[in-house]
């Protein structure tokens, strides 16, 4: 396995992870979780959808909850491109790759391009959104974990190398990666466009499925406050993993499951990475596990993820053997 070469002049200009579109069975219950507990700002809502943003976001939405017609699923991963011209170039790029690409109308967004990536994950690109007030210094609206902005997605895919090659061909740069000890195999890849460690992460597993969307929060104490509040509001069992500290990316984190089982990560403290001489940081899998002070994640964190609407997950050729909490306890590890 080899690390794909970076493309410094990409075929079109993706600027950042933009928005997650999820379907949920009970909008009122989801509103209680995302708004009353986590602290998202409601940009708009109707009987079939809620459009949410963080306090530091001026664009209309970074999380859309739609009423599910069947199972609750992930509908789309949303990315921003810089200009309308980049949208045209994106369409040509996907068509040339023999992948689906079509224009659609999406509420509160400019012209939107629906595509599927090389793994079959449904992605949408837009260049503009309606604007809303940025509430970052309007403290009356700060609540719960005070989510500031969307930061990244993590997807499970059956072939991480293939996903990495495809996204790097779009100009994404590899910031960090985890390899089985002593190899250059790409087990976990962290890819970015916006200049911090990741906009999209690919991990091995049956997929494509959405593992989580991540939102930044301002202060360390918000991790503990939102966990206390979750307990008070009857959402204690929704806290899945953490608070803890990542090795790659070095962020503090907590993972939560929403009422439909969709996972979000709240995190802070990402660093800056954008200069041309910044080489990808390689982690031995065993070292990535040692560089933490919290206990490992439960097995469900590695296995469970949201299905994409209309996309049947495929099993990976090779299954990993991550150190789960269950294995850690069974082995009597310290
Ligand atoms: Fe993450």
XYZ file of C-alpha atoms and ligand atoms in Angstrom:
335
model
C 0.000 0.000 0.000
C 1.190 3.504 -0.738
C 0.111 6.913 0.396
C -1.544 8.741 -2.516
C 0.204 11.888 -3.741
C -1.433 15.170 -2.704
C -3.128 17.223 -5.435
C -2.198 20.851 -4.757
C -4.282 22.264 -7.624
C -7.527 20.311 -7.238
C -10.121 19.832 -9.983
C -12.575 21.895 -7.920
C -12.279 23.766 -4.654
C -13.932 22.089 -1.660
C -13.635 24.407 1.331
C -14.968 22.399 4.275
C -17.386 19.911 5.803
C -20.715 21.726 5.744
C -23.778 19.853 6.954
C -25.198 16.494 7.950
C -28.677 15.404 6.839
C -30.303 12.752 9.056
C -33.759 11.215 9.156
C -35.340 10.668 12.569
C -38.477 8.919 13.760
C -39.678 11.460 16.336
C -38.825 15.094 15.579
C -39.935 16.279 19.038
C -37.650 13.791 20.789
C -34.750 14.703 18.487
C -35.395 18.400 19.120
C -35.181 17.753 22.849
C -31.811 16.016 22.357
C -30.208 18.427 19.883
C -31.695 21.733 21.033
C -32.630 21.375 24.724
C -29.619 19.213 25.637
C -26.781 19.853 23.162
C -27.677 23.504 22.552
C -28.057 23.798 18.759
C -29.752 26.936 17.421
C -32.954 26.391 15.414
C -32.650 28.261 12.105
C -35.997 27.042 10.763
C -38.446 24.234 11.376
C -41.688 22.887 9.993
C -43.713 19.748 10.575
C -41.261 17.618 8.589
C -37.799 19.050 9.274
C -35.639 21.002 11.724
C -32.670 23.037 10.461
C -29.953 23.565 13.087
C -26.725 25.530 13.322
C -24.003 26.171 15.892
C -23.554 29.529 17.613
C -20.494 30.420 15.524
C -22.187 29.617 12.219
C -23.691 32.268 9.959
C -24.757 29.798 7.292
C -28.288 28.486 7.656
C -27.667 24.917 8.801
C -25.008 22.400 9.674
C -27.439 19.706 10.812
C -30.791 18.871 9.212
C -33.234 16.486 10.907
C -35.973 15.188 8.626
C -38.982 13.121 9.596
C -38.164 9.508 8.604
C -40.610 7.762 6.293
C -39.167 4.362 7.222
C -35.964 3.574 9.103
C -33.959 6.477 10.457
C -30.890 6.903 8.268
C -28.218 9.304 7.157
C -29.471 10.962 3.998
C -26.395 12.951 2.920
C -22.967 14.216 3.892
C -22.785 17.908 2.925
C -19.629 19.657 1.724
C -19.089 23.272 0.706
C -17.295 24.403 -2.438
C -16.039 27.946 -2.820
C -17.862 29.215 -5.919
C -20.658 28.317 -8.328
C -17.942 27.590 -10.899
C -16.535 24.942 -8.537
C -19.945 23.254 -8.589
C -19.782 23.010 -12.379
C -16.250 21.614 -12.162
C -17.393 19.116 -9.489
C -20.158 17.848 -11.777
C -17.659 17.342 -14.604
C -15.251 15.560 -12.213
C -17.869 13.037 -11.061
C -19.191 12.463 -14.576
C -15.669 11.806 -15.827
C -15.221 9.282 -12.988
C -18.419 7.533 -14.106
C -20.190 8.401 -10.852
C -23.697 9.830 -10.465
C -24.018 13.640 -10.382
C -27.245 15.632 -10.646
C -28.550 19.083 -9.787
C -31.216 19.315 -7.085
C -33.105 22.049 -5.258
C -32.577 22.031 -1.483
C -34.312 24.465 0.886
C -32.135 27.333 2.229
C -29.203 26.307 -0.027
C -28.100 27.567 -3.397
C -27.888 25.199 -6.321
C -26.889 21.799 -4.961
C -25.103 18.869 -6.583
C -25.949 15.343 -5.481
C -23.200 12.793 -6.105
C -22.014 9.426 -4.817
C -18.341 8.981 -3.981
C -16.184 5.982 -4.926
C -17.502 4.044 -1.900
C -21.124 4.820 -2.831
C -21.688 7.336 -0.014
C -24.281 10.008 -0.904
C -22.611 13.429 -0.819
C -23.952 16.873 -1.653
C -22.023 19.982 -2.588
C -23.313 23.552 -2.459
C -21.593 26.914 -2.800
C -24.047 29.100 -0.879
C -26.666 29.016 1.876
C -29.096 31.526 3.317
C -27.521 33.566 6.088
C -28.510 33.737 9.750
C -27.067 35.808 12.615
C -23.790 34.509 13.985
C -24.492 34.196 17.721
C -20.974 33.555 18.960
C -21.017 36.582 21.302
C -24.762 36.552 21.922
C -24.533 34.652 25.182
C -28.300 34.630 25.794
C -28.462 31.909 23.120
C -25.678 29.749 24.566
C -26.922 26.535 26.140
C -25.859 22.932 26.825
C -22.535 22.135 25.168
C -22.769 25.378 23.114
C -21.968 23.730 19.760
C -20.013 26.228 17.685
C -19.698 24.744 14.206
C -19.544 21.505 12.300
C -15.995 20.239 11.915
C -15.895 16.806 10.263
C -17.512 13.517 9.356
C -16.295 9.988 9.966
C -17.434 7.240 7.606
C -16.971 3.492 7.816
C -15.987 2.066 4.435
C -15.003 -1.419 3.254
C -11.873 -0.120 1.454
C -10.063 2.737 3.244
C -7.227 2.880 0.671
C -9.717 3.368 -2.174
C -11.652 6.066 -0.263
C -8.394 7.860 0.569
C -7.227 7.796 -3.062
C -10.566 9.118 -4.308
C -10.874 11.984 -1.813
C -7.217 12.960 -2.259
C -7.843 13.155 -6.010
C -10.409 15.876 -5.126
C -7.667 17.856 -3.342
C -8.161 16.576 0.211
C -4.872 16.321 2.091
C -3.894 13.555 4.462
C -3.145 15.080 7.872
C -2.742 11.900 9.923
C -3.164 8.163 9.434
C -3.104 5.002 11.512
C -1.395 1.884 10.159
C -1.078 -1.620 11.596
C 2.240 -1.658 13.479
C 5.258 -1.656 11.185
C 3.258 -1.244 7.946
C 2.189 1.601 5.663
C -1.330 0.147 5.198
C -3.991 2.811 5.528
C -6.220 1.607 8.353
C -7.675 4.980 9.445
C -7.193 8.161 7.395
C -7.798 11.782 8.407
C -8.330 14.084 5.408
C -8.762 17.831 5.357
C -9.457 20.847 3.167
C -10.048 23.635 5.689
C -6.656 23.667 7.385
C -7.273 21.721 10.579
C -6.733 17.962 11.040
C -9.885 16.713 9.339
C -13.008 17.360 7.301
C -13.622 13.683 6.583
C -12.239 10.541 8.205
C -12.404 7.013 6.826
C -12.253 3.972 9.087
C -12.582 0.288 8.219
C -15.959 -1.369 8.552
C -19.106 -2.483 6.769
C -20.065 0.507 4.700
C -20.373 3.076 3.490
C -22.074 4.150 6.717
C -21.918 7.399 8.700
C -20.041 6.811 11.947
C -20.450 10.378 13.228
C -20.593 14.056 12.488
C -18.466 16.190 14.826
C -19.176 19.650 16.205
C -16.717 21.842 18.078
C -17.530 23.153 21.543
C -15.822 26.082 23.217
C -14.499 25.050 26.639
C -13.416 21.875 28.427
C -16.030 22.311 31.134
C -18.810 22.063 28.524
C -17.997 18.323 28.185
C -18.859 17.773 31.838
C -21.753 20.221 31.914
C -23.473 18.564 28.928
C -22.953 15.115 30.493
C -24.489 16.348 33.765
C -27.358 17.890 31.829
C -27.839 14.680 29.820
C -28.175 12.757 33.074
C -30.654 15.311 34.436
C -32.733 15.098 31.233
C -32.820 11.286 31.034
C -30.186 11.019 28.289
C -27.396 9.461 30.423
C -27.473 6.230 28.405
C -26.930 8.288 25.230
C -23.371 9.135 26.361
C -21.405 6.452 24.547
C -17.690 7.207 24.887
C -15.727 9.805 26.799
C -15.092 12.483 27.751
C -11.571 11.589 26.702
C -8.546 12.680 24.665
C -7.787 11.498 21.138
C -4.284 10.515 20.022
C -4.552 11.603 16.354
C -5.853 15.192 16.249
C -5.227 15.583 19.999
C -8.810 16.785 20.610
C -10.842 16.317 23.764
C -14.058 14.488 22.902
C -17.344 12.956 23.954
C -19.488 10.779 21.671
C -23.247 10.685 22.098
C -26.008 8.727 20.383
C -29.179 10.629 19.526
C -32.652 9.104 20.100
C -32.402 7.284 16.727
C -28.882 6.009 17.387
C -27.145 8.532 15.098
C -23.787 9.367 16.647
C -22.345 12.848 17.166
C -18.983 13.828 18.523
C -18.476 16.983 20.539
C -14.828 17.989 20.585
C -12.376 20.855 20.948
C -8.710 21.809 20.593
C -7.874 20.943 16.983
C -4.600 22.321 15.636
C -3.797 24.086 12.359
C -2.322 22.208 9.386
C -2.126 23.864 5.964
C 1.438 24.583 4.910
C 2.848 22.765 1.904
C 5.661 21.121 3.845
C 3.254 19.576 6.405
C 3.686 15.839 5.893
C 1.030 13.341 7.071
C 1.604 12.118 10.615
C 1.772 8.317 10.840
C 0.597 6.412 13.912
C 1.284 2.770 14.721
C -2.114 1.353 15.698
C -0.762 0.198 19.063
C 0.737 3.633 19.771
C -2.530 5.402 18.906
C -4.209 3.212 21.534
C -1.525 3.943 24.150
C -1.738 7.700 23.643
C -4.833 8.064 25.767
C -5.807 8.195 29.388
C -9.452 7.135 29.047
C -10.588 3.522 28.790
C -11.134 2.168 25.239
C -14.479 2.526 23.466
C -17.106 -0.149 23.740
C -17.252 -2.585 20.802
C -20.461 -0.875 19.618
C -18.468 2.317 18.898
C -16.426 0.369 16.334
C -19.333 -1.584 14.815
C -22.444 0.583 14.870
C -23.105 3.413 12.427
C -25.966 5.036 10.512
C -26.875 3.485 7.179
C -27.046 5.795 4.198
C -30.488 5.941 2.601
C -30.764 3.414 -0.209
C -27.156 2.188 0.093
C -26.531 -1.412 1.176
C -23.334 -1.662 3.270
C -20.593 -3.969 2.002
C -18.347 -5.933 4.337
C -14.612 -5.141 4.304
C -12.278 -7.779 2.868
C -10.278 -7.738 6.084
C -11.816 -7.143 9.494
C -9.811 -5.201 12.052
C -9.431 -6.256 15.640
C -9.708 -3.032 17.598
C -9.079 -2.999 21.341
C -12.580 -2.530 22.691
C -13.485 -1.938 26.312
C -14.844 -5.481 26.486
C -11.545 -6.972 25.254
C -9.549 -4.656 27.497
C -11.449 -5.824 30.592
C -11.378 -9.504 29.559
C -7.600 -9.309 29.121
C -7.193 -7.720 32.555
C -5.188 -4.900 30.890
C -3.987 -1.833 32.712
Fe -14.360 12.598 14.942
